[in-house]
Amino acid sequence: MCSADNEAQRQRRTTDKVIAIDGPAGSGKSTVAKELARRLGFLYVDTGAMYRALTLKAIGGNVDLEDAEALTELAKVVDIQLDMQGEALEVKLDGQDVSGDIRQPSITEKVKFVARIPSVRTEMVRLQRTLAAQSQGAVLEGRDIGTVVFPNARHKFYLDAQAGERAKRRHKELTQMGQQVSLEELTKEINERDKSDMEREVAPLTRAADAIYVDTTHLTIEQVVLKIIGLCST
Ligand code: DC
């Protein structure tokens, strides 16, 4: 059998065991995806953490964020490890724990420069597909999972919530992490991020035609998790 057939078979096997979750910041997708993965015994892949880690590496190495070629070279060699430690995701960049550093506002602001480069995304997508293929099952969350990373995933969800509610959730999350940001600033940041995620040319945040839309504004995490598990088992 030729290698293209093998690749097609591998893709099919993988897409059967993938749950794709996309949505804007604060839609609840990280918490929901993590909990889903825990209950199903699946791998949890926070793809936003990968773009954040690469941004941190670029900044740490004084790489010009306008230099697509240099950023692509970094993306080819970067070592990003995602591991659950109890309830928390540990993100390692070249062997160093950067779980807190990648959530700093300075990184949040700059991820867009890295995420908009097609060749950088190609490398990240390759890594995401490999992680899922090596797992027994995976929940991937991000902006382009159902549209680009796994367009043939069996289960696709698009989580959303009203902007005010999303800002409140982020505020609570960041306050718990010891970061002090006003709700007003966060609302502005969320609106700007939505705009840049949705309007970029490559892999913009958009709902895949076959993704199930879940408005989480008035739902608890538990309700969303149960809803998704229910829908996945039908
Ligand atoms: O999910 P997050 O807020 O940690 O993601 C940070 C940024 O990374 C987000 O604003 C856009 C980018 N991102 C992306 O372009 N594609 C993904 N699959 C995940 C995140």
PDB file of C-alpha atoms and ligand atoms in Angstrom:
ATOM      1  CA  MET A   1       0.000   0.000   0.000  1.00  0.00           C
ATOM      2  CA  CYS A   2       1.379   3.428  -0.855  1.00  0.00           C
ATOM      3  CA  SER A   3       2.293   5.897   1.880  1.00  0.00           C
ATOM      4  CA  ALA A   4      -0.561   8.276   0.942  1.00  0.00           C
ATOM      5  CA  ASP A   5      -3.024   5.469   1.722  1.00  0.00           C
ATOM      6  CA  ASN A   6      -1.288   4.813   5.028  1.00  0.00           C
ATOM      7  CA  GLU A   7      -1.517   8.489   5.890  1.00  0.00           C
ATOM      8  CA  ALA A   8      -5.217   8.576   5.003  1.00  0.00           C
ATOM      9  CA  GLN A   9      -5.830   5.534   7.210  1.00  0.00           C
ATOM     10  CA  ARG A  10      -3.888   7.049  10.085  1.00  0.00           C
ATOM     11  CA  GLN A  11      -5.907  10.287   9.767  1.00  0.00           C
ATOM     12  CA  ARG A  12      -9.175   8.335   9.815  1.00  0.00           C
ATOM     13  CA  ARG A  13      -8.189   6.361  12.903  1.00  0.00           C
ATOM     14  CA  THR A  14      -7.175   9.567  14.652  1.00  0.00           C
ATOM     15  CA  THR A  15     -10.239  11.629  13.751  1.00  0.00           C
ATOM     16  CA  ASP A  16     -12.490   8.956  15.264  1.00  0.00           C
ATOM     17  CA  LYS A  17     -11.013   9.561  18.695  1.00  0.00           C
ATOM     18  CA  VAL A  18     -10.770  13.355  18.589  1.00  0.00           C
ATOM     19  CA  ILE A  19     -13.081  15.826  20.273  1.00  0.00           C
ATOM     20  CA  ALA A  20     -12.546  19.255  18.735  1.00  0.00           C
ATOM     21  CA  ILE A  21     -13.499  22.302  20.768  1.00  0.00           C
ATOM     22  CA  ASP A  22     -13.205  25.831  19.428  1.00  0.00           C
ATOM     23  CA  GLY A  23     -14.390  29.180  20.658  1.00  0.00           C
ATOM     24  CA  PRO A  24     -13.340  32.650  21.765  1.00  0.00           C
ATOM     25  CA  ALA A  25     -11.440  33.535  24.940  1.00  0.00           C
ATOM     26  CA  GLY A  26     -13.541  33.063  28.061  1.00  0.00           C
ATOM     27  CA  SER A  27     -16.103  30.776  26.432  1.00  0.00           C
ATOM     28  CA  GLY A  28     -15.205  28.109  28.996  1.00  0.00           C
ATOM     29  CA  LYS A  29     -13.520  25.821  26.488  1.00  0.00           C
ATOM     30  CA  SER A  30     -10.285  25.230  28.453  1.00  0.00           C
ATOM     31  CA  THR A  31     -12.026  24.237  31.665  1.00  0.00           C
ATOM     32  CA  VAL A  32     -14.560  22.131  29.814  1.00  0.00           C
ATOM     33  CA  ALA A  33     -11.960  20.440  27.584  1.00  0.00           C
ATOM     34  CA  LYS A  34      -9.737  19.626  30.573  1.00  0.00           C
ATOM     35  CA  GLU A  35     -12.627  18.119  32.508  1.00  0.00           C
ATOM     36  CA  LEU A  36     -13.875  16.159  29.494  1.00  0.00           C
ATOM     37  CA  ALA A  37     -10.406  14.710  28.940  1.00  0.00           C
ATOM     38  CA  ARG A  38     -10.163  13.739  32.614  1.00  0.00           C
ATOM     39  CA  ARG A  39     -13.509  11.948  32.619  1.00  0.00           C
ATOM     40  CA  LEU A  40     -12.916  10.150  29.339  1.00  0.00           C
ATOM     41  CA  GLY A  41      -9.275   9.295  30.082  1.00  0.00           C
ATOM     42  CA  PHE A  42      -8.253  11.282  26.976  1.00  0.00           C
ATOM     43  CA  LEU A  43      -5.246  13.481  26.337  1.00  0.00           C
ATOM     44  CA  TYR A  44      -5.911  17.198  26.803  1.00  0.00           C
ATOM     45  CA  VAL A  45      -4.277  19.486  24.253  1.00  0.00           C
ATOM     46  CA  ASP A  46      -4.445  23.220  24.941  1.00  0.00           C
ATOM     47  CA  THR A  47      -3.321  24.579  21.575  1.00  0.00           C
ATOM     48  CA  GLY A  48      -3.453  28.180  22.803  1.00  0.00           C
ATOM     49  CA  ALA A  49      -0.763  27.238  25.348  1.00  0.00           C
ATOM     50  CA  MET A  50       1.413  26.076  22.447  1.00  0.00           C
ATOM     51  CA  TYR A  51       1.123  29.424  20.615  1.00  0.00           C
ATOM     52  CA  ARG A  52       1.769  31.188  23.915  1.00  0.00           C
ATOM     53  CA  ALA A  53       4.874  29.083  24.639  1.00  0.00           C
ATOM     54  CA  LEU A  54       6.285  29.809  21.194  1.00  0.00           C
ATOM     55  CA  THR A  55       5.660  33.532  21.716  1.00  0.00           C
ATOM     56  CA  LEU A  56       7.502  33.358  25.040  1.00  0.00           C
ATOM     57  CA  LYS A  57      10.429  31.641  23.361  1.00  0.00           C
ATOM     58  CA  ALA A  58      10.558  34.286  20.638  1.00  0.00           C
ATOM     59  CA  ILE A  59      10.501  37.137  23.120  1.00  0.00           C
ATOM     60  CA  GLY A  60      13.088  35.437  25.349  1.00  0.00           C
ATOM     61  CA  GLY A  61      15.366  34.975  22.339  1.00  0.00           C
ATOM     62  CA  ASN A  62      14.869  38.574  21.164  1.00  0.00           C
ATOM     63  CA  VAL A  63      13.386  37.373  17.906  1.00  0.00           C
ATOM     64  CA  ASP A  64      11.664  40.117  15.933  1.00  0.00           C
ATOM     65  CA  LEU A  65       7.927  39.322  15.993  1.00  0.00           C
ATOM     66  CA  GLU A  66       7.632  40.667  12.439  1.00  0.00           C
ATOM     67  CA  ASP A  67      10.257  38.209  11.183  1.00  0.00           C
ATOM     68  CA  ALA A  68       8.157  35.328   9.828  1.00  0.00           C
ATOM     69  CA  GLU A  69      11.176  33.321   8.730  1.00  0.00           C
ATOM     70  CA  ALA A  70      12.888  33.458  12.119  1.00  0.00           C
ATOM     71  CA  LEU A  71       9.636  32.596  13.900  1.00  0.00           C
ATOM     72  CA  THR A  72       9.103  29.635  11.593  1.00  0.00           C
ATOM     73  CA  GLU A  73      12.614  28.369  12.325  1.00  0.00           C
ATOM     74  CA  LEU A  74      11.818  28.633  16.053  1.00  0.00           C
ATOM     75  CA  ALA A  75       8.546  26.748  15.564  1.00  0.00           C
ATOM     76  CA  LYS A  76      10.460  23.927  13.868  1.00  0.00           C
ATOM     77  CA  VAL A  77      12.813  23.377  16.792  1.00  0.00           C
ATOM     78  CA  VAL A  78      10.740  24.369  19.811  1.00  0.00           C
ATOM     79  CA  ASP A  79      10.205  21.708  22.452  1.00  0.00           C
ATOM     80  CA  ILE A  80       6.744  22.136  24.023  1.00  0.00           C
ATOM     81  CA  GLN A  81       5.446  19.550  26.485  1.00  0.00           C
ATOM     82  CA  LEU A  82       1.930  19.557  27.901  1.00  0.00           C
ATOM     83  CA  ASP A  83       1.325  17.426  30.992  1.00  0.00           C
ATOM     84  CA  MET A  84      -1.493  17.278  33.471  1.00  0.00           C
ATOM     85  CA  GLN A  85      -0.286  17.621  37.053  1.00  0.00           C
ATOM     86  CA  GLY A  86      -3.367  16.812  39.080  1.00  0.00           C
ATOM     87  CA  GLU A  87      -5.971  19.345  37.992  1.00  0.00           C
ATOM     88  CA  ALA A  88      -3.515  21.756  36.399  1.00  0.00           C
ATOM     89  CA  LEU A  89      -1.883  21.778  33.007  1.00  0.00           C
ATOM     90  CA  GLU A  90       1.894  22.023  33.187  1.00  0.00           C
ATOM     91  CA  VAL A  91       3.474  23.609  30.130  1.00  0.00           C
ATOM     92  CA  LYS A  92       7.173  23.033  29.590  1.00  0.00           C
ATOM     93  CA  LEU A  93       9.200  25.025  27.108  1.00  0.00           C
ATOM     94  CA  ASP A  94      12.581  23.477  26.314  1.00  0.00           C
ATOM     95  CA  GLY A  95      12.339  21.582  29.596  1.00  0.00           C
ATOM     96  CA  GLN A  96      11.410  24.615  31.759  1.00  0.00           C
ATOM     97  CA  ASP A  97       8.053  24.982  33.474  1.00  0.00           C
ATOM     98  CA  VAL A  98       6.473  28.111  31.928  1.00  0.00           C
ATOM     99  CA  SER A  99       2.853  27.448  32.951  1.00  0.00           C
ATOM    100  CA  GLY A 100       2.540  30.837  34.702  1.00  0.00           C
ATOM    101  CA  ASP A 101       4.767  32.866  32.371  1.00  0.00           C
ATOM    102  CA  ILE A 102       2.718  32.115  29.266  1.00  0.00           C
ATOM    103  CA  ARG A 103      -0.415  33.595  30.882  1.00  0.00           C
ATOM    104  CA  GLN A 104       1.171  36.996  31.542  1.00  0.00           C
ATOM    105  CA  PRO A 105      -0.610  39.923  29.814  1.00  0.00           C
ATOM    106  CA  SER A 106       2.590  40.742  27.867  1.00  0.00           C
ATOM    107  CA  ILE A 107       2.348  37.329  26.168  1.00  0.00           C
ATOM    108  CA  THR A 108      -1.434  37.481  25.657  1.00  0.00           C
ATOM    109  CA  GLU A 109      -0.925  40.778  23.818  1.00  0.00           C
ATOM    110  CA  LYS A 110       1.756  39.433  21.500  1.00  0.00           C
ATOM    111  CA  VAL A 111       0.536  35.927  20.588  1.00  0.00           C
ATOM    112  CA  LYS A 112      -1.275  37.339  17.578  1.00  0.00           C
ATOM    113  CA  PHE A 113       2.016  38.163  15.832  1.00  0.00           C
ATOM    114  CA  VAL A 114       3.067  34.522  16.016  1.00  0.00           C
ATOM    115  CA  ALA A 115      -0.378  33.011  15.366  1.00  0.00           C
ATOM    116  CA  ARG A 116      -0.915  34.887  12.110  1.00  0.00           C
ATOM    117  CA  ILE A 117       2.045  33.322  10.264  1.00  0.00           C
ATOM    118  CA  PRO A 118       0.926  30.412   8.045  1.00  0.00           C
ATOM    119  CA  SER A 119       4.244  28.506   8.229  1.00  0.00           C
ATOM    120  CA  VAL A 120       4.285  28.792  12.028  1.00  0.00           C
ATOM    121  CA  ARG A 121       0.764  27.400  12.140  1.00  0.00           C
ATOM    122  CA  THR A 122       1.781  24.524   9.868  1.00  0.00           C
ATOM    123  CA  GLU A 123       4.384  23.484  12.435  1.00  0.00           C
ATOM    124  CA  MET A 124       1.996  23.827  15.371  1.00  0.00           C
ATOM    125  CA  VAL A 125      -0.720  21.875  13.556  1.00  0.00           C
ATOM    126  CA  ARG A 126       1.772  19.117  12.759  1.00  0.00           C
ATOM    127  CA  LEU A 127       2.623  18.850  16.453  1.00  0.00           C
ATOM    128  CA  GLN A 128      -1.039  18.847  17.462  1.00  0.00           C
ATOM    129  CA  ARG A 129      -1.878  16.070  15.002  1.00  0.00           C
ATOM    130  CA  THR A 130       1.069  13.983  16.184  1.00  0.00           C
ATOM    131  CA  LEU A 131       0.046  14.334  19.834  1.00  0.00           C
ATOM    132  CA  ALA A 132      -3.495  13.230  19.028  1.00  0.00           C
ATOM    133  CA  ALA A 133      -2.347  10.350  16.822  1.00  0.00           C
ATOM    134  CA  GLN A 134      -0.145   8.985  19.616  1.00  0.00           C
ATOM    135  CA  SER A 135      -2.963   9.109  22.168  1.00  0.00           C
ATOM    136  CA  GLN A 136      -5.796   6.730  22.981  1.00  0.00           C
ATOM    137  CA  GLY A 137      -8.156   9.658  22.505  1.00  0.00           C
ATOM    138  CA  ALA A 138      -7.740  13.422  22.676  1.00  0.00           C
ATOM    139  CA  VAL A 139      -9.662  16.573  23.424  1.00  0.00           C
ATOM    140  CA  LEU A 140      -8.108  19.468  21.537  1.00  0.00           C
ATOM    141  CA  GLU A 141      -9.180  23.034  22.135  1.00  0.00           C
ATOM    142  CA  GLY A 142      -8.330  26.239  20.319  1.00  0.00           C
ATOM    143  CA  ARG A 143      -9.528  28.377  17.445  1.00  0.00           C
ATOM    144  CA  ASP A 144      -9.032  26.175  14.374  1.00  0.00           C
ATOM    145  CA  ILE A 145      -9.367  22.596  15.614  1.00  0.00           C
ATOM    146  CA  GLY A 146     -12.610  21.776  13.822  1.00  0.00           C
ATOM    147  CA  THR A 147     -11.771  23.815  10.726  1.00  0.00           C
ATOM    148  CA  VAL A 148      -8.059  23.123  10.110  1.00  0.00           C
ATOM    149  CA  VAL A 149      -6.404  20.728  12.549  1.00  0.00           C
ATOM    150  CA  PHE A 150      -9.078  18.021  12.460  1.00  0.00           C
ATOM    151  CA  PRO A 151     -11.711  19.018   9.884  1.00  0.00           C
ATOM    152  CA  ASN A 152     -12.915  15.394   9.856  1.00  0.00           C
ATOM    153  CA  ALA A 153     -13.162  15.002  13.624  1.00  0.00           C
ATOM    154  CA  ARG A 154     -16.162  12.935  14.606  1.00  0.00           C
ATOM    155  CA  HIS A 155     -17.118  15.318  17.415  1.00  0.00           C
ATOM    156  CA  LYS A 156     -16.905  19.072  17.009  1.00  0.00           C
ATOM    157  CA  PHE A 157     -18.126  21.790  19.314  1.00  0.00           C
ATOM    158  CA  TYR A 158     -18.066  25.560  19.184  1.00  0.00           C
ATOM    159  CA  LEU A 159     -18.379  27.102  22.633  1.00  0.00           C
ATOM    160  CA  ASP A 160     -19.458  30.710  23.011  1.00  0.00           C
ATOM    161  CA  ALA A 161     -20.794  33.099  25.634  1.00  0.00           C
ATOM    162  CA  GLN A 162     -21.799  36.751  25.818  1.00  0.00           C
ATOM    163  CA  ALA A 163     -18.760  39.055  25.850  1.00  0.00           C
ATOM    164  CA  GLY A 164     -19.542  40.527  29.302  1.00  0.00           C
ATOM    165  CA  GLU A 165     -19.737  37.073  30.850  1.00  0.00           C
ATOM    166  CA  ARG A 166     -16.487  36.004  29.169  1.00  0.00           C
ATOM    167  CA  ALA A 167     -14.682  39.054  30.554  1.00  0.00           C
ATOM    168  CA  LYS A 168     -15.996  38.277  34.057  1.00  0.00           C
ATOM    169  CA  ARG A 169     -14.722  34.685  33.798  1.00  0.00           C
ATOM    170  CA  ARG A 170     -11.253  35.807  32.665  1.00  0.00           C
ATOM    171  CA  HIS A 171     -11.187  38.335  35.475  1.00  0.00           C
ATOM    172  CA  LYS A 172     -11.890  35.638  38.050  1.00  0.00           C
ATOM    173  CA  GLU A 173      -9.284  33.320  36.509  1.00  0.00           C
ATOM    174  CA  LEU A 174      -6.551  35.968  36.439  1.00  0.00           C
ATOM    175  CA  THR A 175      -7.355  37.216  39.933  1.00  0.00           C
ATOM    176  CA  GLN A 176      -6.961  33.642  41.184  1.00  0.00           C
ATOM    177  CA  MET A 177      -3.555  33.549  39.482  1.00  0.00           C
ATOM    178  CA  GLY A 178      -2.573  36.712  41.365  1.00  0.00           C
ATOM    179  CA  GLN A 179      -2.767  39.050  38.363  1.00  0.00           C
ATOM    180  CA  GLN A 180      -4.426  42.407  38.874  1.00  0.00           C
ATOM    181  CA  VAL A 181      -6.386  43.594  35.864  1.00  0.00           C
ATOM    182  CA  SER A 182      -9.565  45.654  35.856  1.00  0.00           C
ATOM    183  CA  LEU A 183     -12.757  44.237  34.390  1.00  0.00           C
ATOM    184  CA  GLU A 184     -12.869  47.207  32.044  1.00  0.00           C
ATOM    185  CA  GLU A 185      -9.385  46.500  30.690  1.00  0.00           C
ATOM    186  CA  LEU A 186     -10.228  42.835  30.279  1.00  0.00           C
ATOM    187  CA  THR A 187     -13.429  43.577  28.372  1.00  0.00           C
ATOM    188  CA  LYS A 188     -11.412  45.742  26.001  1.00  0.00           C
ATOM    189  CA  GLU A 189      -8.740  43.056  25.651  1.00  0.00           C
ATOM    190  CA  ILE A 190     -11.322  40.339  24.962  1.00  0.00           C
ATOM    191  CA  ASN A 191     -12.989  42.450  22.285  1.00  0.00           C
ATOM    192  CA  GLU A 192      -9.642  43.178  20.631  1.00  0.00           C
ATOM    193  CA  ARG A 193      -8.617  39.523  20.791  1.00  0.00           C
ATOM    194  CA  ASP A 194     -11.944  38.359  19.310  1.00  0.00           C
ATOM    195  CA  LYS A 195     -11.430  40.790  16.465  1.00  0.00           C
ATOM    196  CA  SER A 196      -7.862  39.708  15.751  1.00  0.00           C
ATOM    197  CA  ASP A 197      -8.676  35.965  16.091  1.00  0.00           C
ATOM    198  CA  MET A 198     -11.721  36.242  13.840  1.00  0.00           C
ATOM    199  CA  GLU A 199     -10.326  38.593  11.229  1.00  0.00           C
ATOM    200  CA  ARG A 200      -6.855  37.167  10.615  1.00  0.00           C
ATOM    201  CA  GLU A 201      -6.299  35.757   7.160  1.00  0.00           C
ATOM    202  CA  VAL A 202      -5.025  32.355   8.145  1.00  0.00           C
ATOM    203  CA  ALA A 203      -7.100  29.911  10.208  1.00  0.00           C
ATOM    204  CA  PRO A 204      -9.410  32.547  11.683  1.00  0.00           C
ATOM    205  CA  LEU A 205     -11.676  31.669  14.570  1.00  0.00           C
ATOM    206  CA  THR A 206     -14.876  30.507  12.970  1.00  0.00           C
ATOM    207  CA  ARG A 207     -17.463  27.862  13.661  1.00  0.00           C
ATOM    208  CA  ALA A 208     -17.067  24.800  11.430  1.00  0.00           C
ATOM    209  CA  ALA A 209     -20.317  24.176   9.539  1.00  0.00           C
ATOM    210  CA  ASP A 210     -20.707  20.809  11.279  1.00  0.00           C
ATOM    211  CA  ALA A 211     -19.721  21.941  14.795  1.00  0.00           C
ATOM    212  CA  ILE A 212     -22.400  21.942  17.472  1.00  0.00           C
ATOM    213  CA  TYR A 213     -22.851  25.438  18.887  1.00  0.00           C
ATOM    214  CA  VAL A 214     -23.050  25.645  22.686  1.00  0.00           C
ATOM    215  CA  ASP A 215     -23.874  28.960  24.352  1.00  0.00           C
ATOM    216  CA  THR A 216     -22.343  28.626  27.830  1.00  0.00           C
ATOM    217  CA  THR A 217     -23.452  32.060  29.137  1.00  0.00           C
ATOM    218  CA  HIS A 218     -25.982  30.623  31.562  1.00  0.00           C
ATOM    219  CA  LEU A 219     -24.535  27.133  31.964  1.00  0.00           C
ATOM    220  CA  THR A 220     -22.208  25.732  34.621  1.00  0.00           C
ATOM    221  CA  ILE A 221     -19.083  23.813  33.622  1.00  0.00           C
ATOM    222  CA  GLU A 222     -20.768  20.610  34.783  1.00  0.00           C
ATOM    223  CA  GLN A 223     -23.775  21.270  32.561  1.00  0.00           C
ATOM    224  CA  VAL A 224     -21.577  21.882  29.517  1.00  0.00           C
ATOM    225  CA  VAL A 225     -19.460  18.780  30.198  1.00  0.00           C
ATOM    226  CA  LEU A 226     -22.533  16.560  30.585  1.00  0.00           C
ATOM    227  CA  LYS A 227     -24.088  18.018  27.458  1.00  0.00           C
ATOM    228  CA  ILE A 228     -20.954  17.284  25.410  1.00  0.00           C
ATOM    229  CA  ILE A 229     -20.523  13.777  26.817  1.00  0.00           C
ATOM    230  CA  GLY A 230     -24.173  13.108  26.002  1.00  0.00           C
ATOM    231  CA  LEU A 231     -23.781  14.373  22.455  1.00  0.00           C
ATOM    232  CA  CYS A 232     -20.571  12.385  21.930  1.00  0.00           C
ATOM    233  CA  SER A 233     -22.229   9.132  22.909  1.00  0.00           C
ATOM    234  CA  THR A 234     -25.103   9.437  20.442  1.00  0.00           C
TER     235      THR A 234
HETATM  236  O1   DC B   1      -6.725  29.920  24.063  1.00  0.00           O
HETATM  237  P1   DC B   1      -5.777  31.070  24.439  1.00  0.00           P
HETATM  238  O2   DC B   1      -6.504  32.304  24.846  1.00  0.00           O
HETATM  239  O3   DC B   1      -4.752  30.667  25.432  1.00  0.00           O
HETATM  240  O4   DC B   1      -5.002  31.390  23.064  1.00  0.00           O
HETATM  241  C1   DC B   1      -4.072  32.440  22.967  1.00  0.00           C
HETATM  242  C2   DC B   1      -4.017  32.946  21.552  1.00  0.00           C
HETATM  243  O5   DC B   1      -3.434  31.944  20.697  1.00  0.00           O
HETATM  244  C3   DC B   1      -5.341  33.303  20.888  1.00  0.00           C
HETATM  245  O6   DC B   1      -5.686  34.659  21.075  1.00  0.00           O
HETATM  246  C4   DC B   1      -5.119  33.015  19.442  1.00  0.00           C
HETATM  247  C5   DC B   1      -4.030  31.981  19.424  1.00  0.00           C
HETATM  248  N1   DC B   1      -4.520  30.640  19.077  1.00  0.00           N
HETATM  249  C6   DC B   1      -4.608  30.336  17.746  1.00  0.00           C
HETATM  250  O7   DC B   1      -4.339  31.186  16.903  1.00  0.00           O
HETATM  251  N2   DC B   1      -4.975  29.078  17.371  1.00  0.00           N
HETATM  252  C7   DC B   1      -5.286  28.146  18.280  1.00  0.00           C
HETATM  253  N3   DC B   1      -5.626  26.926  17.866  1.00  0.00           N
HETATM  254  C8   DC B   1      -5.228  28.453  19.646  1.00  0.00           C
HETATM  255  C9   DC B   1      -4.862  29.734  20.012  1.00  0.00           C
END
